[in-house]
mmCIF file of C-alpha atoms in Angstrom:
data_model
loop_
_atom_site.group_PDB
_atom_site.id
_atom_site.type_symbol
_atom_site.label_atom_id
_atom_site.label_comp_id
_atom_site.label_asym_id
_atom_site.label_seq_id
_atom_site.Cartn_x
_atom_site.Cartn_y
_atom_site.Cartn_z
ATOM 1 C CA MET A 1 9.185 7.256 -41.438
ATOM 2 C CA THR A 2 8.273 5.646 -38.125
ATOM 3 C CA LEU A 3 10.520 2.962 -36.694
ATOM 4 C CA ARG A 4 8.754 -0.403 -36.547
ATOM 5 C CA PRO A 5 9.600 -3.482 -34.468
ATOM 6 C CA ILE A 6 11.392 -6.245 -36.336
ATOM 7 C CA SER A 7 9.201 -9.277 -37.015
ATOM 8 C CA LYS A 8 10.578 -11.462 -34.219
ATOM 9 C CA GLN A 9 10.165 -8.669 -31.669
ATOM 10 C CA ASN A 10 6.662 -8.072 -32.959
ATOM 11 C CA GLU A 11 5.830 -11.769 -32.540
ATOM 12 C CA LEU A 12 7.286 -11.853 -29.014
ATOM 13 C CA ASN A 13 5.196 -8.806 -28.074
ATOM 14 C CA ARG A 14 2.117 -10.447 -29.571
ATOM 15 C CA LEU A 15 2.694 -13.672 -27.615
ATOM 16 C CA ASN A 16 3.220 -11.774 -24.352
ATOM 17 C CA LYS A 17 -0.015 -9.865 -24.900
ATOM 18 C CA ALA A 18 -1.831 -13.087 -25.818
ATOM 19 C CA LEU A 19 -0.716 -14.669 -22.524
ATOM 20 C CA THR A 20 -1.900 -11.634 -20.593
ATOM 21 C CA GLU A 21 -5.223 -11.711 -22.426
ATOM 22 C CA LEU A 22 -5.645 -15.451 -21.777
ATOM 23 C CA TYR A 23 -5.285 -14.958 -18.017
ATOM 24 C CA HIS A 24 -7.554 -11.919 -18.070
ATOM 25 C CA ASP A 25 -10.214 -13.911 -19.950
ATOM 26 C CA LEU A 26 -9.906 -16.736 -17.398
ATOM 27 C CA CYS A 27 -10.454 -14.219 -14.601
ATOM 28 C CA VAL A 28 -13.503 -12.760 -16.340
ATOM 29 C CA GLN A 29 -15.015 -16.212 -16.891
ATOM 30 C CA ILE A 30 -14.305 -17.233 -13.275
ATOM 31 C CA GLY A 31 -15.800 -13.937 -12.133
ATOM 32 C CA MET A 32 -12.901 -12.204 -10.439
ATOM 33 C CA SER A 33 -10.632 -9.285 -11.119
ATOM 34 C CA ASP A 34 -7.061 -9.774 -12.272
ATOM 35 C CA SER A 35 -5.774 -8.341 -8.976
ATOM 36 C CA VAL A 36 -7.863 -10.771 -6.891
ATOM 37 C CA PHE A 37 -6.527 -13.623 -9.013
ATOM 38 C CA ASP A 38 -2.972 -12.322 -8.530
ATOM 39 C CA ILE A 39 -3.425 -12.203 -4.750
ATOM 40 C CA PHE A 40 -4.795 -15.731 -4.445
ATOM 41 C CA TYR A 41 -2.222 -17.074 -6.900
ATOM 42 C CA ALA A 42 0.602 -15.411 -4.954
ATOM 43 C CA ILE A 43 -0.692 -16.807 -1.652
ATOM 44 C CA ALA A 44 -0.849 -20.272 -3.262
ATOM 45 C CA ALA A 45 2.771 -19.871 -4.389
ATOM 46 C CA LEU A 46 4.205 -18.057 -1.350
ATOM 47 C CA GLY A 47 2.067 -19.604 1.380
ATOM 48 C CA ASP A 48 -0.204 -18.247 4.067
ATOM 49 C CA GLY A 49 1.369 -15.471 6.100
ATOM 50 C CA CYS A 50 3.043 -13.640 3.257
ATOM 51 C CA CYS A 51 3.038 -9.846 3.310
ATOM 52 C CA GLN A 52 1.543 -7.367 0.861
ATOM 53 C CA ARG A 53 5.026 -6.459 -0.388
ATOM 54 C CA ASP A 54 5.660 -10.143 -1.176
ATOM 55 C CA ILE A 55 2.475 -10.295 -3.237
ATOM 56 C CA CYS A 56 3.335 -7.070 -5.087
ATOM 57 C CA ASP A 57 6.813 -8.388 -5.897
ATOM 58 C CA TYR A 58 5.494 -11.784 -6.974
ATOM 59 C CA ALA A 59 2.665 -10.433 -9.136
ATOM 60 C CA PHE A 60 4.478 -7.335 -10.496
ATOM 61 C CA THR A 61 1.436 -5.327 -9.469
ATOM 62 C CA SER A 62 1.332 -1.906 -7.832
ATOM 63 C CA LYS A 63 1.135 -1.562 -4.066
ATOM 64 C CA GLN A 64 -2.046 0.522 -4.338
ATOM 65 C CA THR A 65 -3.844 -2.071 -6.466
ATOM 66 C CA ILE A 66 -2.918 -4.961 -4.180
ATOM 67 C CA HIS A 67 -3.650 -2.938 -1.034
ATOM 68 C CA SER A 68 -7.157 -2.030 -2.215
ATOM 69 C CA ALA A 69 -7.952 -5.583 -3.308
ATOM 70 C CA ILE A 70 -6.647 -7.079 -0.046
ATOM 71 C CA HIS A 71 -8.795 -4.782 2.051
ATOM 72 C CA LYS A 72 -11.838 -5.617 -0.073
ATOM 73 C CA LEU A 73 -11.115 -9.334 0.402
ATOM 74 C CA VAL A 74 -10.756 -8.826 4.169
ATOM 75 C CA LYS A 75 -14.173 -7.117 4.267
ATOM 76 C CA GLU A 76 -15.661 -9.964 2.230
ATOM 77 C CA GLY A 77 -14.244 -12.532 4.655
ATOM 78 C CA TYR A 78 -11.706 -14.215 2.375
ATOM 79 C CA LEU A 79 -8.556 -12.919 4.053
ATOM 80 C CA CYS A 80 -7.487 -11.861 7.517
ATOM 81 C CA LEU A 81 -4.512 -9.738 8.526
ATOM 82 C CA LYS A 82 -2.183 -10.287 11.462
ATOM 83 C CA PRO A 83 0.603 -7.966 12.618
ATOM 84 C CA ALA A 84 4.121 -8.821 11.510
ATOM 85 C CA LYS A 85 7.397 -6.901 11.874
ATOM 86 C CA GLY A 86 7.060 -3.135 12.052
ATOM 87 C CA ARG A 87 4.065 -1.898 10.121
ATOM 88 C CA GLU A 88 3.789 -4.994 7.958
ATOM 89 C CA MET A 89 0.782 -7.252 8.123
ATOM 90 C CA GLN A 90 0.769 -10.945 7.312
ATOM 91 C CA ILE A 91 -2.038 -12.111 5.071
ATOM 92 C CA PHE A 92 -3.869 -15.340 5.808
ATOM 93 C CA LEU A 93 -6.706 -17.142 4.066
ATOM 94 C CA THR A 94 -9.891 -17.597 6.050
ATOM 95 C CA PRO A 95 -11.805 -20.855 5.551
ATOM 96 C CA ALA A 96 -13.897 -19.033 2.910
ATOM 97 C CA GLY A 97 -10.674 -17.817 1.272
ATOM 98 C CA GLU A 98 -9.221 -21.318 1.232
ATOM 99 C CA GLN A 99 -12.408 -22.615 -0.390
ATOM 100 C CA PHE A 100 -12.334 -19.781 -2.940
ATOM 101 C CA LEU A 101 -8.716 -20.575 -3.793
ATOM 102 C CA GLN A 102 -9.457 -24.303 -4.181
ATOM 103 C CA GLU A 103 -12.504 -23.715 -6.353
ATOM 104 C CA ASN A 104 -11.243 -20.852 -8.527
ATOM 105 C CA VAL A 105 -7.453 -20.565 -8.582
ATOM 106 C CA ALA A 106 -6.270 -24.132 -7.955
ATOM 107 C CA PRO A 107 -7.813 -25.352 -11.245
ATOM 108 C CA VAL A 108 -5.783 -22.745 -13.139
ATOM 109 C CA ILE A 109 -2.596 -23.822 -11.331
ATOM 110 C CA ALA A 110 -3.410 -27.473 -12.077
ATOM 111 C CA MET A 111 -3.907 -26.585 -15.753
ATOM 112 C CA GLU A 112 -0.560 -24.750 -15.879
ATOM 113 C CA ASN A 113 1.211 -27.622 -14.139
ATOM 114 C CA GLU A 114 -0.307 -30.088 -16.611
ATOM 115 C CA VAL A 115 0.763 -28.027 -19.612
ATOM 116 C CA ILE A 116 4.322 -27.571 -18.343
ATOM 117 C CA SER A 117 4.610 -31.255 -17.439
ATOM 118 C CA GLN A 118 3.544 -32.229 -20.976
ATOM 119 C CA MET A 119 6.481 -30.323 -22.440
ATOM 120 C CA PRO A 120 9.883 -32.003 -22.555
ATOM 121 C CA GLN A 121 12.053 -30.760 -19.675
ATOM 122 C CA GLU A 122 14.713 -29.511 -22.094
ATOM 123 C CA GLN A 123 12.123 -27.263 -23.724
ATOM 124 C CA THR A 124 10.859 -25.833 -20.451
ATOM 125 C CA ASP A 125 14.419 -25.282 -19.256
ATOM 126 C CA GLN A 126 15.260 -23.560 -22.540
ATOM 127 C CA LEU A 127 12.083 -21.453 -22.423
ATOM 128 C CA LEU A 128 12.944 -20.247 -18.920
ATOM 129 C CA LEU A 129 16.588 -19.628 -19.735
ATOM 130 C CA LEU A 130 15.857 -17.713 -22.922
ATOM 131 C CA THR A 131 13.074 -15.679 -21.348
ATOM 132 C CA GLN A 132 15.339 -14.716 -18.439
ATOM 133 C CA ASN A 133 18.154 -13.874 -20.862
ATOM 134 C CA TYR A 134 15.813 -11.659 -22.909
ATOM 135 C CA LEU A 135 14.499 -9.939 -19.765
ATOM 136 C CA ASP A 136 18.007 -9.322 -18.407
ATOM 137 C CA ARG A 137 19.160 -7.829 -21.722
ATOM 138 C CA LEU A 138 16.032 -5.702 -22.037
ATOM 139 C CA ARG A 139 16.497 -4.349 -18.502
ATOM 140 C CA SER A 140 20.129 -3.522 -19.220
ATOM 141 C CA GLN A 141 19.305 -1.814 -22.506
ATOM 142 C CA SER A 142 16.422 0.118 -20.947
ATOM 143 C CA LYS A 143 18.771 1.584 -18.324
ATOM 144 C CA HIS A 144 21.179 2.602 -21.063
ATOM 145 C CA MET A 145 18.374 4.059 -23.199
ATOM 146 C CA LEU A 146 16.967 6.064 -20.297
ATOM 147 C CA LYS A 147 20.397 7.511 -19.518
ATOM 148 C CA THR A 148 21.260 8.445 -23.087
ATOM 149 C CA VAL A 149 17.957 9.294 -24.781
ATOM 150 C CA PHE A 150 15.857 10.828 -22.060
ATOM 151 C CA SER A 151 18.510 12.543 -19.962
ATOM 152 C CA SER A 152 19.500 14.673 -22.962
ATOM 153 C CA SER A 153 15.870 15.676 -23.599
ATOM 154 C CA LEU A 154 15.480 16.905 -20.013
ATOM 155 C CA LYS A 155 18.206 19.523 -20.376
#
C-alpha cells in the first residue's frame, strides 16, 4: 500500500498550492509572467539598486529564470543595469518600469497589505511564527531524510 499524507498535511499542501495558483492567476490576468511579477515585487520590497542574487533569494526563483527575465525587461526598457561590486550588476527601474510597477504590481501589494491589516495582529504573528516553525522543522527533517534514506540507496 502507498503511504498517504495525513489529513492536516494534505490540507496544508492544498493551501500552499492554492496560494501559488492565486498569484499565478493574478499574473495571467494582469498579463505578465510569474518571473516578471517576482522581479518587480522584489524590487518593490528590496528597493532600486538590488542585485540579481537578491531577487533570486527573495523570490526563491532560479538564477537562470531571473537572469533571462531581467535581460528581457532591460531590452523592453523597464529596467537598466549598472555595475556594482565585482561582476554584480545593480538593477534599477526606468521610468517605464516604475510606471509598470505602479500600475501592475503595486495594486497586488496594496491588496495584500489590506488583507493582512484586516487580520488581528495576534493572528498574523501566530501565522508567521507557525509557518516559520513548520518550515524550520521541515528543513531539518529533509536533511535527515536525505542523509538516511538516499545515501543508503546510492551505495
